PDB file of C-alpha atoms and ligand atoms in Angstrom:
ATOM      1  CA  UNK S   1      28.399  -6.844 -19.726  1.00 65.00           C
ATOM      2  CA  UNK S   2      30.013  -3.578 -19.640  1.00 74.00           C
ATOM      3  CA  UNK S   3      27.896  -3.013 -22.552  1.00 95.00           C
ATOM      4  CA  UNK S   4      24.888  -3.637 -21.238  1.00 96.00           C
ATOM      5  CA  UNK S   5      25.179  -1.503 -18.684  1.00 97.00           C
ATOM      6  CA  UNK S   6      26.107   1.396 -20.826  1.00 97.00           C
ATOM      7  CA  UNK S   7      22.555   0.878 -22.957  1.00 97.00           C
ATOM      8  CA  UNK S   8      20.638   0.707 -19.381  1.00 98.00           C
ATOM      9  CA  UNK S   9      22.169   4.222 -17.808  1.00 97.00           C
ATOM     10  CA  UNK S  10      21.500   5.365 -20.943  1.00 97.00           C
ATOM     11  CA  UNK S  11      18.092   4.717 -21.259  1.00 98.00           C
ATOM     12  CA  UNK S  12      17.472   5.622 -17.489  1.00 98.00           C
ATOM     13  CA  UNK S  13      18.709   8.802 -17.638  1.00 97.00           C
ATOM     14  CA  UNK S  14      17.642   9.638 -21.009  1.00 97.00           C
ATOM     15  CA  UNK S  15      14.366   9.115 -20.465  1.00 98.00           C
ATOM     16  CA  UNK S  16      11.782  12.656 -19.953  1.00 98.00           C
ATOM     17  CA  UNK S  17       8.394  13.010 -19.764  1.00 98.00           C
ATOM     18  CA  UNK S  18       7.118  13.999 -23.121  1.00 98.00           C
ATOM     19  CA  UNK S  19       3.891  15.872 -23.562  1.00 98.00           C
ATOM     20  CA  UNK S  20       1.070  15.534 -26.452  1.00 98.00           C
ATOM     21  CA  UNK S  21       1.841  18.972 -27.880  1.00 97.00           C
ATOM     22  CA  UNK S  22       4.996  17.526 -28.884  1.00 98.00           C
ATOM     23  CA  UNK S  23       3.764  14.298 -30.361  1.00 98.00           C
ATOM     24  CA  UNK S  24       3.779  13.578 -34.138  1.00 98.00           C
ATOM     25  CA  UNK S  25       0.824  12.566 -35.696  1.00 95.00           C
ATOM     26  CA  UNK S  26       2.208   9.374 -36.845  1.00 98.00           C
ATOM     27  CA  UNK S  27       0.833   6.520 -35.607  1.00 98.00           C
ATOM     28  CA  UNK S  28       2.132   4.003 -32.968  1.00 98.00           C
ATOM     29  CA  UNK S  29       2.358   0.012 -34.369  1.00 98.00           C
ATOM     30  CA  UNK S  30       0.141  -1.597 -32.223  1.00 98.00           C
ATOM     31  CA  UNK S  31       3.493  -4.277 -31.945  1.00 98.00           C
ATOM     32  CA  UNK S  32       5.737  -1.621 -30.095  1.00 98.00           C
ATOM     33  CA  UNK S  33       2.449  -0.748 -27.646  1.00 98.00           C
ATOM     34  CA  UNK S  34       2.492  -4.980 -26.925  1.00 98.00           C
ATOM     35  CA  UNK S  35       6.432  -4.329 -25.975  1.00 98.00           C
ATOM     36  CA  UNK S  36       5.600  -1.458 -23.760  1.00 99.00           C
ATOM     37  CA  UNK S  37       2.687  -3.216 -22.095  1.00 99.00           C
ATOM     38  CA  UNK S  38       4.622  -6.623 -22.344  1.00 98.00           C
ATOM     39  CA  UNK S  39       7.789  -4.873 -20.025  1.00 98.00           C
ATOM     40  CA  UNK S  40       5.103  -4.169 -17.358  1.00 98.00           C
ATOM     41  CA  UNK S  41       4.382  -7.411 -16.908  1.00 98.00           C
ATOM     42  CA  UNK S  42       8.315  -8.300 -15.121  1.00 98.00           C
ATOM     43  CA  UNK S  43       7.566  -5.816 -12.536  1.00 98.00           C
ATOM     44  CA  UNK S  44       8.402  -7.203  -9.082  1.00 98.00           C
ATOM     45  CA  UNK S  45       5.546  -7.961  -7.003  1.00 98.00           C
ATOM     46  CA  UNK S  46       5.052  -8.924  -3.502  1.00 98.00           C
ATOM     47  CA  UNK S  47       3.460 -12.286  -3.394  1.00 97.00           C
ATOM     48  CA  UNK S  48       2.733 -12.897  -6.981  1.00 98.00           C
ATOM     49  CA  UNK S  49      -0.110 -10.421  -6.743  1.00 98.00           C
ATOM     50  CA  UNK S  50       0.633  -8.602 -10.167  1.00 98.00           C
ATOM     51  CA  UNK S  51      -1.855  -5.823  -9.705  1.00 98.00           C
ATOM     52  CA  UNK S  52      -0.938  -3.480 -12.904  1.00 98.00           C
ATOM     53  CA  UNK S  53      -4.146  -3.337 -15.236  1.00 98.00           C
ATOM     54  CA  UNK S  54      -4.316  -1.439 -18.381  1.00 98.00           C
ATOM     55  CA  UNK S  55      -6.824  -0.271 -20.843  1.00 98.00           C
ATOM     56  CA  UNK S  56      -5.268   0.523 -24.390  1.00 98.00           C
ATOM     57  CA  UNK S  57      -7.256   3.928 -26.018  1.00 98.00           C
ATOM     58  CA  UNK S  58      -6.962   4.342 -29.210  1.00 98.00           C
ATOM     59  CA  UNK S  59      -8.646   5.974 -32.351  1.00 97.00           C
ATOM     60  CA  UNK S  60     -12.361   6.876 -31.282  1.00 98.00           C
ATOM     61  CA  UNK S  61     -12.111   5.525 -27.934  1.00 98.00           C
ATOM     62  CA  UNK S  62      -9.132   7.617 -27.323  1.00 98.00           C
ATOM     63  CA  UNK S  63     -11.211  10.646 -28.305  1.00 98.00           C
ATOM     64  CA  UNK S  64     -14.005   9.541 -26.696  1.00 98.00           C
ATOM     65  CA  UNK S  65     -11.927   9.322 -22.998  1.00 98.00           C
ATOM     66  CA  UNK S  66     -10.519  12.634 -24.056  1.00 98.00           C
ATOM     67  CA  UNK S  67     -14.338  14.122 -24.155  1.00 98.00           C
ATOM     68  CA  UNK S  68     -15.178  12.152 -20.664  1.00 98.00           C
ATOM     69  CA  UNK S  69     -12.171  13.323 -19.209  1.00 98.00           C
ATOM     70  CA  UNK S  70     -13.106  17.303 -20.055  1.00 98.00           C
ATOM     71  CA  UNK S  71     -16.551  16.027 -19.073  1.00 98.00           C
ATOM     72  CA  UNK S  72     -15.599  15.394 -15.119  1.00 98.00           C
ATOM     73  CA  UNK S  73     -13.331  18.313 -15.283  1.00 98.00           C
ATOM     74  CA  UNK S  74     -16.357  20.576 -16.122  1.00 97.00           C
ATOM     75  CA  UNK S  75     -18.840  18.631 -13.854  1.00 96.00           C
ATOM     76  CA  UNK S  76     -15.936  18.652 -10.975  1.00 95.00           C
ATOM     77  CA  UNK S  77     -14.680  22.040 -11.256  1.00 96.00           C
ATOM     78  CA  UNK S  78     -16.648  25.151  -9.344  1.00 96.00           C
ATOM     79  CA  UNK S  79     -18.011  27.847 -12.011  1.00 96.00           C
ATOM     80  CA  UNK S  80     -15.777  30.463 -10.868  1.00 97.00           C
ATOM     81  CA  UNK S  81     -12.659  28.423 -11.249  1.00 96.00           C
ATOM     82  CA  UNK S  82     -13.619  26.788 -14.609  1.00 96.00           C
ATOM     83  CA  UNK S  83     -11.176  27.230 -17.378  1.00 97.00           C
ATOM     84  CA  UNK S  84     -12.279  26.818 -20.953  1.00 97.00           C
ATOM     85  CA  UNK S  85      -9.101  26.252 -22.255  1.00 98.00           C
ATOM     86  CA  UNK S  86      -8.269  23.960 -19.569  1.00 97.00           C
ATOM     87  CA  UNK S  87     -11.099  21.822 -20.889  1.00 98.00           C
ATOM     88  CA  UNK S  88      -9.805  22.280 -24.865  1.00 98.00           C
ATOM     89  CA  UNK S  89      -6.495  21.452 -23.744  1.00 98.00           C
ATOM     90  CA  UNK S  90      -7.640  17.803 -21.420  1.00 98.00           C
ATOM     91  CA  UNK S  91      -9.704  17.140 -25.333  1.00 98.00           C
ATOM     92  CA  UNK S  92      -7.191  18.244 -27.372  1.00 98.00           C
ATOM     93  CA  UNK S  93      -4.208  16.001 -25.576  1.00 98.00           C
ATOM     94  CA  UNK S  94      -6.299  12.741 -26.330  1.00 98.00           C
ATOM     95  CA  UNK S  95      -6.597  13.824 -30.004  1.00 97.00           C
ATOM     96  CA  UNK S  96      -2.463  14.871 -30.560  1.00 98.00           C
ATOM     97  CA  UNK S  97      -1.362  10.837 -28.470  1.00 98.00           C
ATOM     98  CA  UNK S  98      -1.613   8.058 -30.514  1.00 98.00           C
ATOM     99  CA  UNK S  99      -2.647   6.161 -27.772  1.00 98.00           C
ATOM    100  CA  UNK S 100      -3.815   6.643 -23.961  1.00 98.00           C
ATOM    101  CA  UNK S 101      -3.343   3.990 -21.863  1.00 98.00           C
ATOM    102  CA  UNK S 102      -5.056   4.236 -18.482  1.00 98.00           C
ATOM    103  CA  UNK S 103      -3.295   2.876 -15.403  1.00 98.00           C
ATOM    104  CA  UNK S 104      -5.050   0.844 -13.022  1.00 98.00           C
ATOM    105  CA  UNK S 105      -3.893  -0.773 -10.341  1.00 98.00           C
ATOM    106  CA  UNK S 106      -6.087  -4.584  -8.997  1.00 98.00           C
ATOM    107  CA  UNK S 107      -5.554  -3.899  -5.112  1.00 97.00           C
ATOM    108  CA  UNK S 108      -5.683  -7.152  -2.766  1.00 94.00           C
ATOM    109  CA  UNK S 109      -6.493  -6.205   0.794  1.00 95.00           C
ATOM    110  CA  UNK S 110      -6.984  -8.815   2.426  1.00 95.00           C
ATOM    111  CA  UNK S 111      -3.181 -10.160   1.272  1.00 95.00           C
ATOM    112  CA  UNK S 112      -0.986  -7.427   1.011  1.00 96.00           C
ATOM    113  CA  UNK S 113      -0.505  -4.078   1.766  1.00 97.00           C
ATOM    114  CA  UNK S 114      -2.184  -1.337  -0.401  1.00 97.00           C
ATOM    115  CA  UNK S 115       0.916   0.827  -0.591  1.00 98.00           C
ATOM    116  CA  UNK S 116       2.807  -2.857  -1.698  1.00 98.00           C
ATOM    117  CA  UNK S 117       0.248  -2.946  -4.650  1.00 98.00           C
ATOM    118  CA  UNK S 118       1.248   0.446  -5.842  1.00 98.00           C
ATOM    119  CA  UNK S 119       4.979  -0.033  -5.410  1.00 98.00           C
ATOM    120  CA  UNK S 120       4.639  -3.135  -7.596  1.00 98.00           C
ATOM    121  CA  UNK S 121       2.298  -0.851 -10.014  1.00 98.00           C
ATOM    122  CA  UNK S 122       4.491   2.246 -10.324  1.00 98.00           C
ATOM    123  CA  UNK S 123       7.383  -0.397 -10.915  1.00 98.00           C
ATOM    124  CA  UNK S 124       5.752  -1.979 -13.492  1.00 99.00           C
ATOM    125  CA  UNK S 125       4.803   1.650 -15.485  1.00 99.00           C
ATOM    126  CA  UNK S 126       8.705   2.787 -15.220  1.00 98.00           C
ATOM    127  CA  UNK S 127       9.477  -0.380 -16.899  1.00 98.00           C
ATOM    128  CA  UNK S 128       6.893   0.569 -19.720  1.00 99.00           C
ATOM    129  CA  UNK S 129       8.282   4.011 -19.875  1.00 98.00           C
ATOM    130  CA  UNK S 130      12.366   2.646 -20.148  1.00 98.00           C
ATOM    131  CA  UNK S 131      10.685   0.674 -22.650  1.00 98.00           C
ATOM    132  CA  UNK S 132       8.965   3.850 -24.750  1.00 98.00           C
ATOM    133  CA  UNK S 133      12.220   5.568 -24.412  1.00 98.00           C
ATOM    134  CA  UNK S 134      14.294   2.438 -25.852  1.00 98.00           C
ATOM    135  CA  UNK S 135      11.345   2.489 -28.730  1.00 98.00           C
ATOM    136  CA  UNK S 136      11.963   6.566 -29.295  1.00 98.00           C
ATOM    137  CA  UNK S 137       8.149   6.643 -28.231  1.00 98.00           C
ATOM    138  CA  UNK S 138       7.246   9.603 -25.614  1.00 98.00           C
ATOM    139  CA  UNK S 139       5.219   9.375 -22.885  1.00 98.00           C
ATOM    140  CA  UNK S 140       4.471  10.492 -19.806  1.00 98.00           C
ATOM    141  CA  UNK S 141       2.261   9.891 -16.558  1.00 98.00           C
ATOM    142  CA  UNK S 142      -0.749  12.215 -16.339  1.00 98.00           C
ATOM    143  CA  UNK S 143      -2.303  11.839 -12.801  1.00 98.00           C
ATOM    144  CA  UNK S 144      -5.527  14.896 -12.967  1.00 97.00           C
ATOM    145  CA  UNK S 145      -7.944  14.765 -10.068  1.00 96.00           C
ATOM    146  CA  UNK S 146     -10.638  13.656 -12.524  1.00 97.00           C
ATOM    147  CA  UNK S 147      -9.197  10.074 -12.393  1.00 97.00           C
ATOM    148  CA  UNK S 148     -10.701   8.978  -9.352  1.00 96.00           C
ATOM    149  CA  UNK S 149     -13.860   9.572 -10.586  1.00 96.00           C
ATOM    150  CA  UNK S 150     -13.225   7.444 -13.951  1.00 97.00           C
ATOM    151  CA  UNK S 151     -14.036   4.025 -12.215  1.00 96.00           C
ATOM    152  CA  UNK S 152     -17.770   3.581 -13.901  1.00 96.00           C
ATOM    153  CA  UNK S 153     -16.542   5.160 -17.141  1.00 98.00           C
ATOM    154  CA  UNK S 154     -13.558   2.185 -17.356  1.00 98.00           C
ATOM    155  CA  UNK S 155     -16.328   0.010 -16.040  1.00 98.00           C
ATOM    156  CA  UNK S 156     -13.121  -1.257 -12.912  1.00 98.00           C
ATOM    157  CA  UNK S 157     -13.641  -4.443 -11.058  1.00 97.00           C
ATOM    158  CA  UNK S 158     -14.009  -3.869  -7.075  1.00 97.00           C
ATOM    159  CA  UNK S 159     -10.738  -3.185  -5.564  1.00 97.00           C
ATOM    160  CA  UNK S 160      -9.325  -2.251  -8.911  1.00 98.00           C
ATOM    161  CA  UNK S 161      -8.130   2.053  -8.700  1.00 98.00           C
ATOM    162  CA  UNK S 162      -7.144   4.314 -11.893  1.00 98.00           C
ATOM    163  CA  UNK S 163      -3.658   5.920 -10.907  1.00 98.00           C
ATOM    164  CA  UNK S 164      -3.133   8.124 -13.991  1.00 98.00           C
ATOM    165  CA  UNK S 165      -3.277   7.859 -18.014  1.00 98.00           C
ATOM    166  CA  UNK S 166      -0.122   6.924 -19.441  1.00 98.00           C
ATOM    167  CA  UNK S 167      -0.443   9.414 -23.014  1.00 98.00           C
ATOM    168  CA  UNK S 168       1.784   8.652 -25.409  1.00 98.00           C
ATOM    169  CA  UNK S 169       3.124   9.687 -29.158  1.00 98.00           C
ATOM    170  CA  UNK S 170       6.402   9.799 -31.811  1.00 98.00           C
ATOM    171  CA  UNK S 171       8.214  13.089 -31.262  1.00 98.00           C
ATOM    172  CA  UNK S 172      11.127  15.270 -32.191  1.00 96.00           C
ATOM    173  CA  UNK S 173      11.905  16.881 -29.212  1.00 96.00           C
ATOM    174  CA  UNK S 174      15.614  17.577 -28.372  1.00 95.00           C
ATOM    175  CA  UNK S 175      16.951  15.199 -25.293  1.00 94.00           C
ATOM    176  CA  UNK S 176      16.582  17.665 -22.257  1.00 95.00           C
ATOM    177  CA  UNK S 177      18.512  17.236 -19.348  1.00 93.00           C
ATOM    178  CA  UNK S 178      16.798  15.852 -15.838  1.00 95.00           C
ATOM    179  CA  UNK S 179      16.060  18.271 -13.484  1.00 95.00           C
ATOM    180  CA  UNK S 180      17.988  16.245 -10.005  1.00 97.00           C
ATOM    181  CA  UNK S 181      19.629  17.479  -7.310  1.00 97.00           C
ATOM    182  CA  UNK S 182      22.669  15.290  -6.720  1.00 97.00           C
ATOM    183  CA  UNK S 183      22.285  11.962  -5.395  1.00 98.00           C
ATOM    184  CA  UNK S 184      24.464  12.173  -2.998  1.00 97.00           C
ATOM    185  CA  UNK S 185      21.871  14.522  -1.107  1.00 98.00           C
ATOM    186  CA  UNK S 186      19.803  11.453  -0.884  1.00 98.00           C
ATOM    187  CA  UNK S 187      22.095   8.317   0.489  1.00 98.00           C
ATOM    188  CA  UNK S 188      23.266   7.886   3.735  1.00 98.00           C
ATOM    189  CA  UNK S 189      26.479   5.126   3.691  1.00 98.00           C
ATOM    190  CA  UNK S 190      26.774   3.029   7.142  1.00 98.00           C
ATOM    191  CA  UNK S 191      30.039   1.361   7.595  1.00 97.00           C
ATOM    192  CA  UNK S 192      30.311   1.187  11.643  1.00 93.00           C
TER     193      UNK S 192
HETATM  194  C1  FMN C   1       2.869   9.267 -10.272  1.00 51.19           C
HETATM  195  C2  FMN C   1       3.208  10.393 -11.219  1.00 51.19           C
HETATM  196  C3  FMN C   1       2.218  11.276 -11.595  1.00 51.19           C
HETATM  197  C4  FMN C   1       2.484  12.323 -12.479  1.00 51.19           C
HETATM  198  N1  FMN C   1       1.493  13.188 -12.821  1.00 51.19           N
HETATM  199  C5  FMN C   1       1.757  14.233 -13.648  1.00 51.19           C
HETATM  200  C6  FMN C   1       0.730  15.141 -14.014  1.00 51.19           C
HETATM  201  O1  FMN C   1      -0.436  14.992 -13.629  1.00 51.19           O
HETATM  202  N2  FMN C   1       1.055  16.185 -14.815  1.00 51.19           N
HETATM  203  C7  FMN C   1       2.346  16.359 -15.263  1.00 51.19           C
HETATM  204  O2  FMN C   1       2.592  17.329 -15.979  1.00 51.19           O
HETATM  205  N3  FMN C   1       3.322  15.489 -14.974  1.00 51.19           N
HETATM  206  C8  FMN C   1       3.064  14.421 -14.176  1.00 51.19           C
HETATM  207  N4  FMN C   1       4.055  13.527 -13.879  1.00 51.19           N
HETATM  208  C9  FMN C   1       5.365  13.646 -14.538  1.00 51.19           C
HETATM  209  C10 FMN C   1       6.321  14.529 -13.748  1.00 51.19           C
HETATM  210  O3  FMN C   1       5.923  15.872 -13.893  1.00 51.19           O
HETATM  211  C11 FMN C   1       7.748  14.312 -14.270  1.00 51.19           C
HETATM  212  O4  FMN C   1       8.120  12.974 -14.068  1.00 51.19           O
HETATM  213  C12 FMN C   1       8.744  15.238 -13.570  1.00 51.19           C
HETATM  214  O5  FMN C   1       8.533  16.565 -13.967  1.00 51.19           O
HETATM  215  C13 FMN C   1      10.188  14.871 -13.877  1.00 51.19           C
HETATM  216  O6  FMN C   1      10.431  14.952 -15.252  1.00 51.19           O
HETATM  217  P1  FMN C   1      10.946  13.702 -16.119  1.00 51.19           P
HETATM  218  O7  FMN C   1       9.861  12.642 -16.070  1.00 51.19           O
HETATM  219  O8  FMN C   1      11.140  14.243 -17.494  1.00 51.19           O
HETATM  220  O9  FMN C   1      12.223  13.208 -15.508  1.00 51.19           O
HETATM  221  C14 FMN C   1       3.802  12.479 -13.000  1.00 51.19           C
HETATM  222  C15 FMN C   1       4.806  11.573 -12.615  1.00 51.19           C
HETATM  223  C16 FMN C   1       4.521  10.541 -11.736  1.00 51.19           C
HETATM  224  C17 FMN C   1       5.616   9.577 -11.341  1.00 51.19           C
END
């Protein structure tokens, strides 16, 4: 028990968001993407709705996102504030991942809350990435304005939303410490 613990602060407060430039090229086994996806799936969720959906990019259709992605950016952004190495950069994170998993969320309202939905949703993706930490995989959650626009691209069911891309890749990168102001800042104790 009091090892168990140990492993799960550990992996909490080890985990970081790691970025594409810092990926590896080496290739995820599709078996550890299953176990990320798979910890998703014991999210809690209000009602049994179990609203995370994902769509697994990889190889062409990861570049392929990667070019749509740029695409909107382009098509979204006014001339004077277009950056071309913006756009490289939104291609060129696709290509350095070994896989991009976009995060949808299957929203029920007419049984439950929206903001219930995402709670359940956002639960579900820290699971996946305590999971990619456990696995020495990096990740991170990549939520660009271009997302809500993604919805015929990732051909989405009605009611279902794209909250972000979930990139990730093996890396090397040194553990970094969180950046946290002290919890105690956060907590308020009632005892009378
Ligand atoms: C819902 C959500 C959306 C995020 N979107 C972005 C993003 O678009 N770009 C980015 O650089 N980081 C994004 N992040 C990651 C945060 O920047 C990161 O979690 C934060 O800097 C704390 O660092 P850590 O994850 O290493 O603890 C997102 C995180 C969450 C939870």
């Amino acid at each position: 028990m009091e090892n168990e613990i140990k492993i799960l602060s550990s992996i909490i407060q080890r985990r970081r968001s790691i970025f594409p430039p810092s990926y590896t090229q080496e290739e995820i086994p599709e078996a550890l993407i299953r176990q990320v996806l798979e910890s998703a799936n014991y999210a809690p969720t209000h009602k049994l709705t179990q609203p995370w959906r994902f769509i697994v990019f990889r190889n062409e259709g990861k570049r392929k996102l990667g070019a749509e992605l740029a695409r909107l950016y382009e098509e979204e952004t006014p001339e004077s504030q277009f950056l071309q190495k913006k756009y490289e950069a939104i291609i060129e994170k696709a290509t350095q991942s070994s896989c991009v998993i976009v995060l949808n969320a299957q929203l029920h309202p007419d049984i439950i809350p929206e903001w219930e939905e995402i709670a359940a949703f956002a639960c579900a993706v820290q699971n996946m990435a305590l999971t990619a930490e456990a696995l020495k995989i990096g990740a991170y959650w990549s939520s660009p304005g271009t997302i809500s626009q993604l919805g015929d691209y990732l051909k989405l069911e009605k009611n279902e939303k794209c909250f972000g891309l979930f990139y990730m890749g093996f890396h090397q990168e040194e553990p970094r410490l969180p950046k946290r102001t002290p919890m105690e800042e956060k907590v308020r104790w009632v005892n009378d």
